[in-house]
XYZ file of C-alpha atoms in Angstrom:
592
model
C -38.013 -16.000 -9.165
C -34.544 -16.611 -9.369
C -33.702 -14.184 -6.785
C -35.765 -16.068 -4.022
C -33.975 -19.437 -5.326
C -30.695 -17.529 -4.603
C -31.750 -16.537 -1.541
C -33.151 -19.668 -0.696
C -30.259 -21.798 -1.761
C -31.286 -23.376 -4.391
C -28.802 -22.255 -7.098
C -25.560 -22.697 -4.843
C -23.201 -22.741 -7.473
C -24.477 -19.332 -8.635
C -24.573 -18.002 -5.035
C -20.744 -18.808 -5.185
C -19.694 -16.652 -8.083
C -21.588 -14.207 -6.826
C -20.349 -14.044 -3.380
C -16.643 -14.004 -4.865
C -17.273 -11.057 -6.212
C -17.414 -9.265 -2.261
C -13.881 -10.654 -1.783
C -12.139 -7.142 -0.893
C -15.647 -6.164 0.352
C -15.471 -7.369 4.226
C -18.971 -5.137 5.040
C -20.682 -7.058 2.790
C -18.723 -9.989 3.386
C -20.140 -9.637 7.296
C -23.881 -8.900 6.006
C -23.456 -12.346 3.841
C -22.440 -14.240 6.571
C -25.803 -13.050 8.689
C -28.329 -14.034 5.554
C -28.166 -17.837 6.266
C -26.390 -21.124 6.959
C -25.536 -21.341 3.119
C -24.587 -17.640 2.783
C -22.313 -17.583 5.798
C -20.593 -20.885 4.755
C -19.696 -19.257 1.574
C -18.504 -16.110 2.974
C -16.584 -17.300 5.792
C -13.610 -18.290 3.664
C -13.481 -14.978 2.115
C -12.993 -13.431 5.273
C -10.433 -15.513 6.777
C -8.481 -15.914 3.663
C -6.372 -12.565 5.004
C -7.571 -11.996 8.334
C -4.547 -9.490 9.367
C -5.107 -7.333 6.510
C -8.751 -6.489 7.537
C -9.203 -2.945 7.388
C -11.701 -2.551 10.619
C -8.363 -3.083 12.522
C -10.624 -5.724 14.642
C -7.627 -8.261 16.480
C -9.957 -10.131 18.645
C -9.881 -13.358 16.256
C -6.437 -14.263 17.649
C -8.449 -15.402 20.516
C -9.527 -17.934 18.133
C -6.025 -19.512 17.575
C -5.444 -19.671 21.020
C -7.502 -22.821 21.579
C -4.365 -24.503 20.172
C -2.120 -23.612 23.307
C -0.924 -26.390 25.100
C -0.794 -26.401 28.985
C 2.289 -25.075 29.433
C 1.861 -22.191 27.240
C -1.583 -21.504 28.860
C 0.336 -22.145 32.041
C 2.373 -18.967 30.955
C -0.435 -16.813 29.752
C -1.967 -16.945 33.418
C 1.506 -15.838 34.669
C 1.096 -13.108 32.615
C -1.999 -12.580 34.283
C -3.937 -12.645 30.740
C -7.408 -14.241 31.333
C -7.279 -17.504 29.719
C -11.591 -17.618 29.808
C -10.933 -14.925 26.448
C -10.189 -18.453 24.659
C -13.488 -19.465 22.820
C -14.636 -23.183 24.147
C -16.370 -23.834 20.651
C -16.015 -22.631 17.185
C -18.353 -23.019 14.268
C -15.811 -23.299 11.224
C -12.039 -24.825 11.360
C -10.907 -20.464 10.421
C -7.664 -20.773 10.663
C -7.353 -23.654 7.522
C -9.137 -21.028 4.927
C -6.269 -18.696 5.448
C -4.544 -18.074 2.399
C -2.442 -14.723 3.163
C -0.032 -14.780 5.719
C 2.669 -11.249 6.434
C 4.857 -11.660 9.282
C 4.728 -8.106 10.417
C 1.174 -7.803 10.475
C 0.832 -10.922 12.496
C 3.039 -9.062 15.154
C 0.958 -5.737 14.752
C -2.272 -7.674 15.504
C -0.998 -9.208 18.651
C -0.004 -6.253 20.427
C -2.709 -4.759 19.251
C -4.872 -7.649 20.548
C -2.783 -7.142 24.017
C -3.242 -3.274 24.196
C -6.786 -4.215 24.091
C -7.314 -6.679 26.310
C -5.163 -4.505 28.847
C -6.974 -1.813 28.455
C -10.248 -3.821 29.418
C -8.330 -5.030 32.502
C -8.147 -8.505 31.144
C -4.248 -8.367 32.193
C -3.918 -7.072 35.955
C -0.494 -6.617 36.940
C 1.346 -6.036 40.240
C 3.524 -2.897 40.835
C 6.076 -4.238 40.127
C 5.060 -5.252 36.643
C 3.520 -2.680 35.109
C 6.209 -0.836 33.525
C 7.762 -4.318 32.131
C 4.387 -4.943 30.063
C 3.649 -0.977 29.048
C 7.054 -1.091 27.618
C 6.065 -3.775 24.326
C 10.040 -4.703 24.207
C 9.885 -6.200 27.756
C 10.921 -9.494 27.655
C 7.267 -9.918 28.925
C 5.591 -8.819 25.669
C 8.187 -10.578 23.619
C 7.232 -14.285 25.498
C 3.215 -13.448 24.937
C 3.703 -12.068 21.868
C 6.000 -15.708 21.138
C 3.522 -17.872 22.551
C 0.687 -15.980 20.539
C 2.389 -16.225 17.464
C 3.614 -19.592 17.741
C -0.182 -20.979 18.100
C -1.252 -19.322 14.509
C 1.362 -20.962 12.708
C 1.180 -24.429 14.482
C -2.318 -24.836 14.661
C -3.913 -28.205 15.495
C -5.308 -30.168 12.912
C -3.147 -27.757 10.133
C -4.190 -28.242 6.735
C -3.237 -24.365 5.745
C -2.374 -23.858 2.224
C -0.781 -20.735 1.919
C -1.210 -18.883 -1.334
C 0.515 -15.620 -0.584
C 3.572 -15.737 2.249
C 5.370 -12.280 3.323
C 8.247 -12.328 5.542
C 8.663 -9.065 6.426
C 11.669 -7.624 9.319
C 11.245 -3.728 9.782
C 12.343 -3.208 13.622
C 14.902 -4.969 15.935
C 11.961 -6.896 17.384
C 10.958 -8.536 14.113
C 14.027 -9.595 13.696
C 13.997 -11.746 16.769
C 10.724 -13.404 16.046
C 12.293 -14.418 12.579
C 14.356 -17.472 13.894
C 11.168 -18.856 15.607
C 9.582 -18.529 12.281
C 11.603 -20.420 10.533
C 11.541 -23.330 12.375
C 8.025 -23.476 12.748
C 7.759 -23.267 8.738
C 10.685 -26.360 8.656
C 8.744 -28.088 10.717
C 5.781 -27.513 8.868
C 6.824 -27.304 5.020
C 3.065 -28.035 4.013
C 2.592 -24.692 5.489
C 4.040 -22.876 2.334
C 5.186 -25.448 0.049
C 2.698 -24.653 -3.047
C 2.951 -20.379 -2.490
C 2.382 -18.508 -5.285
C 3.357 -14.996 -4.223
C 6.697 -14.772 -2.016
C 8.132 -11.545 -0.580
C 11.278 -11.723 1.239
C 11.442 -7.650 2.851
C 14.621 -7.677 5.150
C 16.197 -4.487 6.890
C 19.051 -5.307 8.635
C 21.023 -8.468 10.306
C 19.330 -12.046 10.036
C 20.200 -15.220 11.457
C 22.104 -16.316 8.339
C 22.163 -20.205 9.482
C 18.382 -20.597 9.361
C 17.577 -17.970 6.212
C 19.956 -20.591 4.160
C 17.954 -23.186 5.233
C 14.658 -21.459 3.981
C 15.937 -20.075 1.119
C 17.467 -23.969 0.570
C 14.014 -25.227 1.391
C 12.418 -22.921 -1.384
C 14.367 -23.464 -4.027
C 14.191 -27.418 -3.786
C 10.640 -27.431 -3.396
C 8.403 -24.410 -4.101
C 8.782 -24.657 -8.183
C 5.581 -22.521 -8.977
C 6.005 -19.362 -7.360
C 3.962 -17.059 -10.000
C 5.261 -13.316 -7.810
C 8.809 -13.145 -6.332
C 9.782 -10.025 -4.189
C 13.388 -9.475 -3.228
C 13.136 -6.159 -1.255
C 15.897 -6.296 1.069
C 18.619 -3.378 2.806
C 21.428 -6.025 4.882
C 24.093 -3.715 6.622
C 26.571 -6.489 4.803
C 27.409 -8.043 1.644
C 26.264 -11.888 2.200
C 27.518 -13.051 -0.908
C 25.772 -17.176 -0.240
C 22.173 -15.230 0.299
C 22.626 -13.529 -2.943
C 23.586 -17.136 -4.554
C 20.522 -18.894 -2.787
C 18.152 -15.609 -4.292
C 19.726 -16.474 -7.273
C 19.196 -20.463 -7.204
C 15.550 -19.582 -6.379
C 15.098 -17.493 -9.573
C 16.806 -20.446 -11.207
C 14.082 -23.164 -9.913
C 11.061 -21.389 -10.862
C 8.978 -22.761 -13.779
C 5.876 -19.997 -13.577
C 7.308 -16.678 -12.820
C 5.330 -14.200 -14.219
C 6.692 -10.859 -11.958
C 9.878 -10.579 -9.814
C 10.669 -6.965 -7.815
C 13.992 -5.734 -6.791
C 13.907 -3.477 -4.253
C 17.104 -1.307 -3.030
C 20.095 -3.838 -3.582
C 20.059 -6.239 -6.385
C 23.862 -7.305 -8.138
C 24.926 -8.420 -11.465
C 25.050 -12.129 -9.915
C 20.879 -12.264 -9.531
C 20.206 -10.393 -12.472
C 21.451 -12.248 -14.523
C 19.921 -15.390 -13.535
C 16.521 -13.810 -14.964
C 18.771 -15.248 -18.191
C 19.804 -18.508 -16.684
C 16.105 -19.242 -15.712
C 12.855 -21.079 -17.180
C 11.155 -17.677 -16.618
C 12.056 -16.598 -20.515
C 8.222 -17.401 -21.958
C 6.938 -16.943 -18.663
C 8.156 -13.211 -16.681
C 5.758 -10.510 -18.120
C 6.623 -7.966 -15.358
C 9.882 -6.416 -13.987
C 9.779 -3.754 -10.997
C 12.809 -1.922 -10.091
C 12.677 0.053 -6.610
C 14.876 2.463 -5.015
C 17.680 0.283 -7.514
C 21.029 2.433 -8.319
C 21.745 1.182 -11.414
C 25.074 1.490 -11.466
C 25.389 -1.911 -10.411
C 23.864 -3.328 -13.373
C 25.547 -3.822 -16.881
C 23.892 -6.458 -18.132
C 20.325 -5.555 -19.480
C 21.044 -6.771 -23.214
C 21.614 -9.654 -22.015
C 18.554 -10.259 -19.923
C 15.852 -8.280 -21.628
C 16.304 -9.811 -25.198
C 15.865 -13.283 -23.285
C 13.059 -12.486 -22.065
C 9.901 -13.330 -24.475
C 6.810 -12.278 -22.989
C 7.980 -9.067 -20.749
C 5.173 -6.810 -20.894
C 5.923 -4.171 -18.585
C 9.269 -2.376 -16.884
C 8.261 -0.294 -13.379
C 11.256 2.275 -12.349
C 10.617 3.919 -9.151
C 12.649 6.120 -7.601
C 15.196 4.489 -8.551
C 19.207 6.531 -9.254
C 22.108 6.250 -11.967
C 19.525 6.772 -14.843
C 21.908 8.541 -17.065
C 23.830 8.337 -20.252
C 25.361 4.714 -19.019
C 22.065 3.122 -18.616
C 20.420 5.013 -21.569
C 23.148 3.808 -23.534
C 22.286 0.345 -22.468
C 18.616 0.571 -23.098
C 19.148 1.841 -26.790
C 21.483 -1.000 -27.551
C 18.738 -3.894 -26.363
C 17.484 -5.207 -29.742
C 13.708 -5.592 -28.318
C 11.349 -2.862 -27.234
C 11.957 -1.459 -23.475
C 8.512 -1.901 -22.523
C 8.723 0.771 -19.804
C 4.977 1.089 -18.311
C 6.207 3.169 -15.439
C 8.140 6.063 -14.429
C 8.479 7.613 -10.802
C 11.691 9.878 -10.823
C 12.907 10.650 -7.311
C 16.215 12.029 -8.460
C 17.395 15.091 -11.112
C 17.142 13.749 -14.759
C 19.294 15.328 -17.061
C 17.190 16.892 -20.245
C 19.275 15.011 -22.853
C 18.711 11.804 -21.326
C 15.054 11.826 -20.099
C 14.612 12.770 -23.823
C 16.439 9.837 -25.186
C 14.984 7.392 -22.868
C 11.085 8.302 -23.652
C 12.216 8.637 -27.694
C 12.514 4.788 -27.431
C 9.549 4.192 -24.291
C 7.313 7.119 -24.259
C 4.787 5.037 -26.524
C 4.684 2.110 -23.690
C 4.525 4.746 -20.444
C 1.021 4.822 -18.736
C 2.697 5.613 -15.297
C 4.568 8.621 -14.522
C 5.572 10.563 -11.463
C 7.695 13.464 -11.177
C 9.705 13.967 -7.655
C 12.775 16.089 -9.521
C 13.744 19.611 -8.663
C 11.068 22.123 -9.635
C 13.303 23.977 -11.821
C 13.367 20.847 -14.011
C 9.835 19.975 -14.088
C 8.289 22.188 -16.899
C 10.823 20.271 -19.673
C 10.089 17.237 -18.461
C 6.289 17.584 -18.791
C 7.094 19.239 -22.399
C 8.883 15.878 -22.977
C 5.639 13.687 -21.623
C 3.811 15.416 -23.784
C 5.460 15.445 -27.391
C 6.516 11.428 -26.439
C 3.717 9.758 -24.589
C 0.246 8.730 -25.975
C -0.880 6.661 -23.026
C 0.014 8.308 -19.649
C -3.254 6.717 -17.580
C -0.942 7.810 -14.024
C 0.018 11.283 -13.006
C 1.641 12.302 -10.015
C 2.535 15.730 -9.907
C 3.845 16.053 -6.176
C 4.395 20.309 -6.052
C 3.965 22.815 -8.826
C 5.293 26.218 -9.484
C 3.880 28.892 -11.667
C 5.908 28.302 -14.724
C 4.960 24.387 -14.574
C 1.167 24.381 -13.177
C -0.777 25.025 -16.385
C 1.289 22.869 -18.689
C 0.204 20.474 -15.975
C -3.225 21.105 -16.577
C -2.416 20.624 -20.454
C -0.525 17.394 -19.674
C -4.131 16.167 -18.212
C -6.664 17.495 -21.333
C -4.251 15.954 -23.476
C -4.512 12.599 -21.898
C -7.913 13.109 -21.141
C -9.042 9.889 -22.521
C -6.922 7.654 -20.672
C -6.151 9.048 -16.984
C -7.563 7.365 -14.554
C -5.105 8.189 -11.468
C -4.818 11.842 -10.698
C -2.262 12.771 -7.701
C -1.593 16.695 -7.142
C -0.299 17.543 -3.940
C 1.745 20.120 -2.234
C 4.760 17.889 -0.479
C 6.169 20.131 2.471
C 8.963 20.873 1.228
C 7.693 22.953 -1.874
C 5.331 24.905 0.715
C 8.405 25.899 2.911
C 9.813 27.220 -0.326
C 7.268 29.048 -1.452
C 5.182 31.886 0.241
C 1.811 31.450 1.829
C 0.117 33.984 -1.075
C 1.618 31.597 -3.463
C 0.769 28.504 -2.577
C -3.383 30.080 -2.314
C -2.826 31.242 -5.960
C -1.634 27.907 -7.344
C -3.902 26.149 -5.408
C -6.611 28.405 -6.727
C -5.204 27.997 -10.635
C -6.338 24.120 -10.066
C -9.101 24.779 -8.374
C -10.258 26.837 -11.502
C -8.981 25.066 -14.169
C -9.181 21.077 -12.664
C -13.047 20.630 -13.023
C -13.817 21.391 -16.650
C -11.126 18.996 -18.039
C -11.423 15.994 -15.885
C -11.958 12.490 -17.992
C -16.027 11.373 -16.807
C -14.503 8.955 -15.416
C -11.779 8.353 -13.102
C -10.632 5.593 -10.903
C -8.775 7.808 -7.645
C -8.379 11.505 -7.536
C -6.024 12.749 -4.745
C -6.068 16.578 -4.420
C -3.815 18.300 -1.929
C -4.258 22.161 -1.777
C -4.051 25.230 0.566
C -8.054 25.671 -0.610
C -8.507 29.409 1.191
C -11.687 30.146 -1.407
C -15.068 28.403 -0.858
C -16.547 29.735 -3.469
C -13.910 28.481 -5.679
C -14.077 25.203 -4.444
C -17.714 25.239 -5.279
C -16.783 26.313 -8.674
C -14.471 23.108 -9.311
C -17.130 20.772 -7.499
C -19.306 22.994 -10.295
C -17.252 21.857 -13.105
C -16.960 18.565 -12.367
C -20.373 16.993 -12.039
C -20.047 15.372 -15.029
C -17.267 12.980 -13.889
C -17.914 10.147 -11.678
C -14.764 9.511 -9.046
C -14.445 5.819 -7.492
C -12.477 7.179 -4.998
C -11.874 10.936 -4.237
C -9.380 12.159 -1.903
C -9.133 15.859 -0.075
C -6.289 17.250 1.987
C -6.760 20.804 2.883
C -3.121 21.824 3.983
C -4.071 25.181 5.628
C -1.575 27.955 4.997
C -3.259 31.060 4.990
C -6.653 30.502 5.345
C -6.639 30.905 8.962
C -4.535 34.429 8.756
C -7.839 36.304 9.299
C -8.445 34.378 12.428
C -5.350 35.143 13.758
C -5.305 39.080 12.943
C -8.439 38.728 14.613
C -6.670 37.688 18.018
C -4.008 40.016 17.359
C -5.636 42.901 17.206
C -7.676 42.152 20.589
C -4.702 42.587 22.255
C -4.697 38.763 24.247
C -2.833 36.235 23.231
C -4.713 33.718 24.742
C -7.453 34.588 21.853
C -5.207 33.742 19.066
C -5.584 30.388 19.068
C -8.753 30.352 19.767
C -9.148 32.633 16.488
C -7.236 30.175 14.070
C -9.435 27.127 15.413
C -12.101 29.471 14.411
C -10.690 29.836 11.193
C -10.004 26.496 10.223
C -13.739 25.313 11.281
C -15.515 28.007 9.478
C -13.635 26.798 6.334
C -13.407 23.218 6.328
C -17.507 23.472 7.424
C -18.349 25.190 4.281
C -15.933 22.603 2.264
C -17.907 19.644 3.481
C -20.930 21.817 2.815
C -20.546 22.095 -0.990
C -19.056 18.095 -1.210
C -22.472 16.892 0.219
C -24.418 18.945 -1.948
C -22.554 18.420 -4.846
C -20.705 14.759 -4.858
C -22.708 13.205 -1.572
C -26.055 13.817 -2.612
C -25.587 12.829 -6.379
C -23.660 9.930 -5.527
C -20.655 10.741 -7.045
C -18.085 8.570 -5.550
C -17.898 5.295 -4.273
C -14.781 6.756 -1.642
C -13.905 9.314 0.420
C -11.540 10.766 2.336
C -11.231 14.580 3.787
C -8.170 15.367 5.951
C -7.407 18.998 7.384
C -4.125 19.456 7.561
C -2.547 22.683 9.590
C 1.196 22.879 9.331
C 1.705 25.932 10.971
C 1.054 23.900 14.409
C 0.957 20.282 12.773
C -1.747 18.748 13.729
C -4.286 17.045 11.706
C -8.315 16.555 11.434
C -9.845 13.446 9.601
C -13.373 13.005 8.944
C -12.968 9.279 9.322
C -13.118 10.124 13.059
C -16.522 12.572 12.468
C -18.446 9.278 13.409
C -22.252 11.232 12.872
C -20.726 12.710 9.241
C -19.751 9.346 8.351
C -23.015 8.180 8.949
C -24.453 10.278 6.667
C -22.141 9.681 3.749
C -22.906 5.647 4.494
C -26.849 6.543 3.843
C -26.152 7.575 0.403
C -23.660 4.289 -0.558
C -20.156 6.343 0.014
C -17.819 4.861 2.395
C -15.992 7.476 4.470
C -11.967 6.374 5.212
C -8.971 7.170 6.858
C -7.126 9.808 4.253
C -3.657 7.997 5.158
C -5.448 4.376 4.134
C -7.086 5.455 1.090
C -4.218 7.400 -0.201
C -1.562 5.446 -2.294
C 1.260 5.506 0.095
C 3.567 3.208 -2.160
C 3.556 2.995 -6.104
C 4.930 -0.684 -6.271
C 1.741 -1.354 -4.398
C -0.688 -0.199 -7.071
C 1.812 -1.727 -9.566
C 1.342 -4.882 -8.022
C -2.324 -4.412 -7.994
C -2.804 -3.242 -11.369
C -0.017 -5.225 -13.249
């Protein structure tokens, strides 16, 4: 009975809370939307609140914002021979004023995107004597659609956007010279992000400093509640007045709650975290790709700070005696939560630092040498209680079963599992070795997995099926939300290619590792249906074949018929490279 109210819309309210709960869910999002009037006016917001992020990759909203264009700018468009007609006459909802989410760069990747498509459909016909301007997408052609494009998203008519989450992001040259036209549309526009709650500020090289130190001015005299600051920034110069203005932003904010660094940060903004209102409200620090070196202040800032919860260090340099030395003289706990070590840590100090922090550590990734690696995991294990993250990117014979220790002993809390062979462990190891290791986890992984984990990213040489069978075996007790499989084929294919060797024609070898590589990988996704698919097993999936010897690369995200058949049993099929975590400050920021 109350179902068919539900359904019926008779308990709205209800029908709202429920509906929130599909936020991330854009399938089900789309079904919603398709139910009824009530249903889709619910949804709708959902799905425009981020509209570039949508995973489908789908660009053909921008159409949407084009009804904006003045005449001149359509004027231009036709020019460009783009087929103005693509411009929707009449719209249902006002989509662009539920957007909450706004990143630069994936604004940019969605309009060429939208323009590759629309070429490809011959919706742009060019002469000759054009075609080479517009195929190249740093033509001055493609920068003044692109311009026009973007310029109608952030100055649409009628704006009453809100922003809740603004990312200015400049990768390439090209971003860089959309970032002045930005900026004035924002300071034109300061409605546009004057109450945003998450800011990141991602620069990589030379910026038009006149116009960042008005924004950065702008910010810190009128956006007083931003609750997640990012400074992730690499300038090719030492802008001393940009570091002040990051610094006078820290200083204005009455709700931070997290703040990142990312790959320059200087005594000057560091110590502002002490200057700041943020002492009884900053619960989360992140240092990235940071050489500590440059800091000599953490006494100072960390026992001012009242309600820090967690300290993220990834891959970050200098973390030796010096900054050891520092930690053990702070007079508070060093609530260090994570721990992704990109360069050599000295024994001695890896010791001391987990001696004071290995009771708070619940992330931990291990990118040293692999000479290094068994003490260090000796060390996780006689100081850590909590590890619920392990990354162990390569593994060796001396280090792979004290690996598989590490996990039975923190068997109760893992939930992220990452073991992978990186490439430059399997050029330094020989093909018969990497099949043995990979066979060691393979035996041992299945019968000590928690029953329950949250992402499990396996990347082996797997050159046994039956093995393989054995771990799926082994682990049908555990349930996997999302399950990730990169076969990185070293061996398995030899007998393929004896086989073309020994006919005598070359022209067979090939053919005989192709061979190879499908017989396996067949009998792989065999044994997952049978034992994962079919009991429903995982929410997730992703299977990647990966041959290095001639690198090239298989996903079953493009099998469109096998992904149809996972869908029938409730597991959605993804790219490996999408479902994979590609950056730990990104599940950081997700989980903390």
């Amino acid at each position: 009975m109350a179902c068919s109210k539900i359904f019926s819309g008779d308990l709205p309210e209800l029908l709202s809370e429920i509906i929130q709960y599909f936020r991330n869910d854009f399938s089900a999002l789309h079904s919603c939307i398709l139910v009824n009037r009530l249903w889709c006016r619910l949804a709708i917001p959902l799905l425009w609140e981020d509209p570039f992020s949508i995973p489908t990759g789908n660009s053909h909203f921008i159409r949407i914002f084009l009804r904006n264009l003045n005449d001149d700018d359509k004027k231009k468009l036709i020019e460009y021979k783009i087929n103005i007609d693509l411009i929707p006459s009449n719209i249902l909802f006002n989509y662009p004023n539920y957007i909450k989410c706004l990143n630069t760069w994936k604004i940019f990747h969605f309009i060429e995107k939208w323009i590759k498509s629309i070429k490809s459909k011959s919706s742009i016909k060019l002469d000759d004597d054009d075609q080479p301007s517009l195929n190249s997408l740093n033509s001055d052609k493609m920068k003044e659609i692109s311009k026009i494009i973007y310029n109608s998203i952030l100055k649409y008519e009628n704006n009453i956007i809100n922003l809740r989450t603004f990312e200015i992001i400049l990768i390439r040259g090209i971003d860089h010279d959309y970032f002045n036209d930005i900026l004035e549309l924002l300071l034109q526009n300061r409605n546009l992000i004057l109450n945003i709650k998450n800011l990141k500020l991602s620069f990589n090289g030379i910026i038009n400093t006149n116009l960042i130190y008005d924004f950065l001015k702008f910010l810190y005299n009128n956006c007083k509640t931003i609750s997640i600051l990012y400074f992730h920034y690499k300038l090719n110069y030492d802008d001393f007045l940009i570091l002040k203005y990051f610094s006078q932003l820290i200083l204005s904010q009455q709700n931070l709650e997290k703040i990142l660094f990312g790959f320059h940060i200087y005594d000057s903004i560091f110590l502002s975290l002490k200057n700041s209102n943020c002492s009884n409200t900053l619960k989360s620090i992140i240092f990235y790709n940071i050489n500590f070196k440059n800091l000599t202040n953490f006494k100072q800032v960390f026992e001012h700070l009242n309600v820090l919860k967690s300290i993220h260090i990834i891959h970050c340099f200098s973390l030796n005696y010096d900054f050891i030395q520092q930690i053990i003289n702070i007079n508070k706990p060093f609530k260090l939560t994570s721990l992704f070590m990109k360069e050599k840590f000295q024994f001695d100090d890896f010791q001391a630092l987990l001696q004071i922090s290995g009771d708070y550590l619940e992330n931990i990734g291990l990118l040293t040498s692999n000479k290094s690696k068994f003490q260090l995991l000796e060390i996780i294990i006689k100081y850590c209680k909590n590890i619920k993250f392990f990354d162990l990117p390569g593994f060796d014979s001396q280090n792979i079963y004290l690996s598989i220790d590490l996990i039975k002993i923190f068997n109760n809390h893992l939930n992220y599992i990452i073991i992978d062979f990186d490439r430059l462990h399997i050029l330094n190891h020989s093909n018969d070795e990497i099949i043995k290791l990979s066979s060691i986890i393979l035996q041992e992984l299945g019968q000590i997995l928690p029953i329950k984990l949250e992402y499990l990213d396996l990347s082996l040489s797997i050159n046994d099926d039956n093995l393989f069978e054995l771990f799926l075996k082994n682990s049908q007790n555990t349930f996997i939300k999302k399950l990730l499989i990169n076969n990185k084929i070293q061996s398995g294919i030899r007998s393929g290619i004896q086989s073309g060797i020994r006919s005598g024609i070359q022209s067979r070898i090939q053919s005989g590792i192709q061979s190879g590589i499908q017989s396996g990988n067949d009998n792989i996704l065999f044994f997952i249906k049978e034992y994962i698919m079919k009991k429903k097993k995982i929410n997730y999936f992703a299977f990647r074949i990966e041959d290095n010897s001639i690198e090239k690369s298989k996903d079953l995200f493009s099998m469109k018929d096998e992904v149809k058949i996972f869908e029938s049993y409730d597991i959605k099929v993804q790219n490996y490279g999408d479902l994979k975590i590609q950056h730990y400050y990104s599940y950081i920021e997700e989980m903390y």
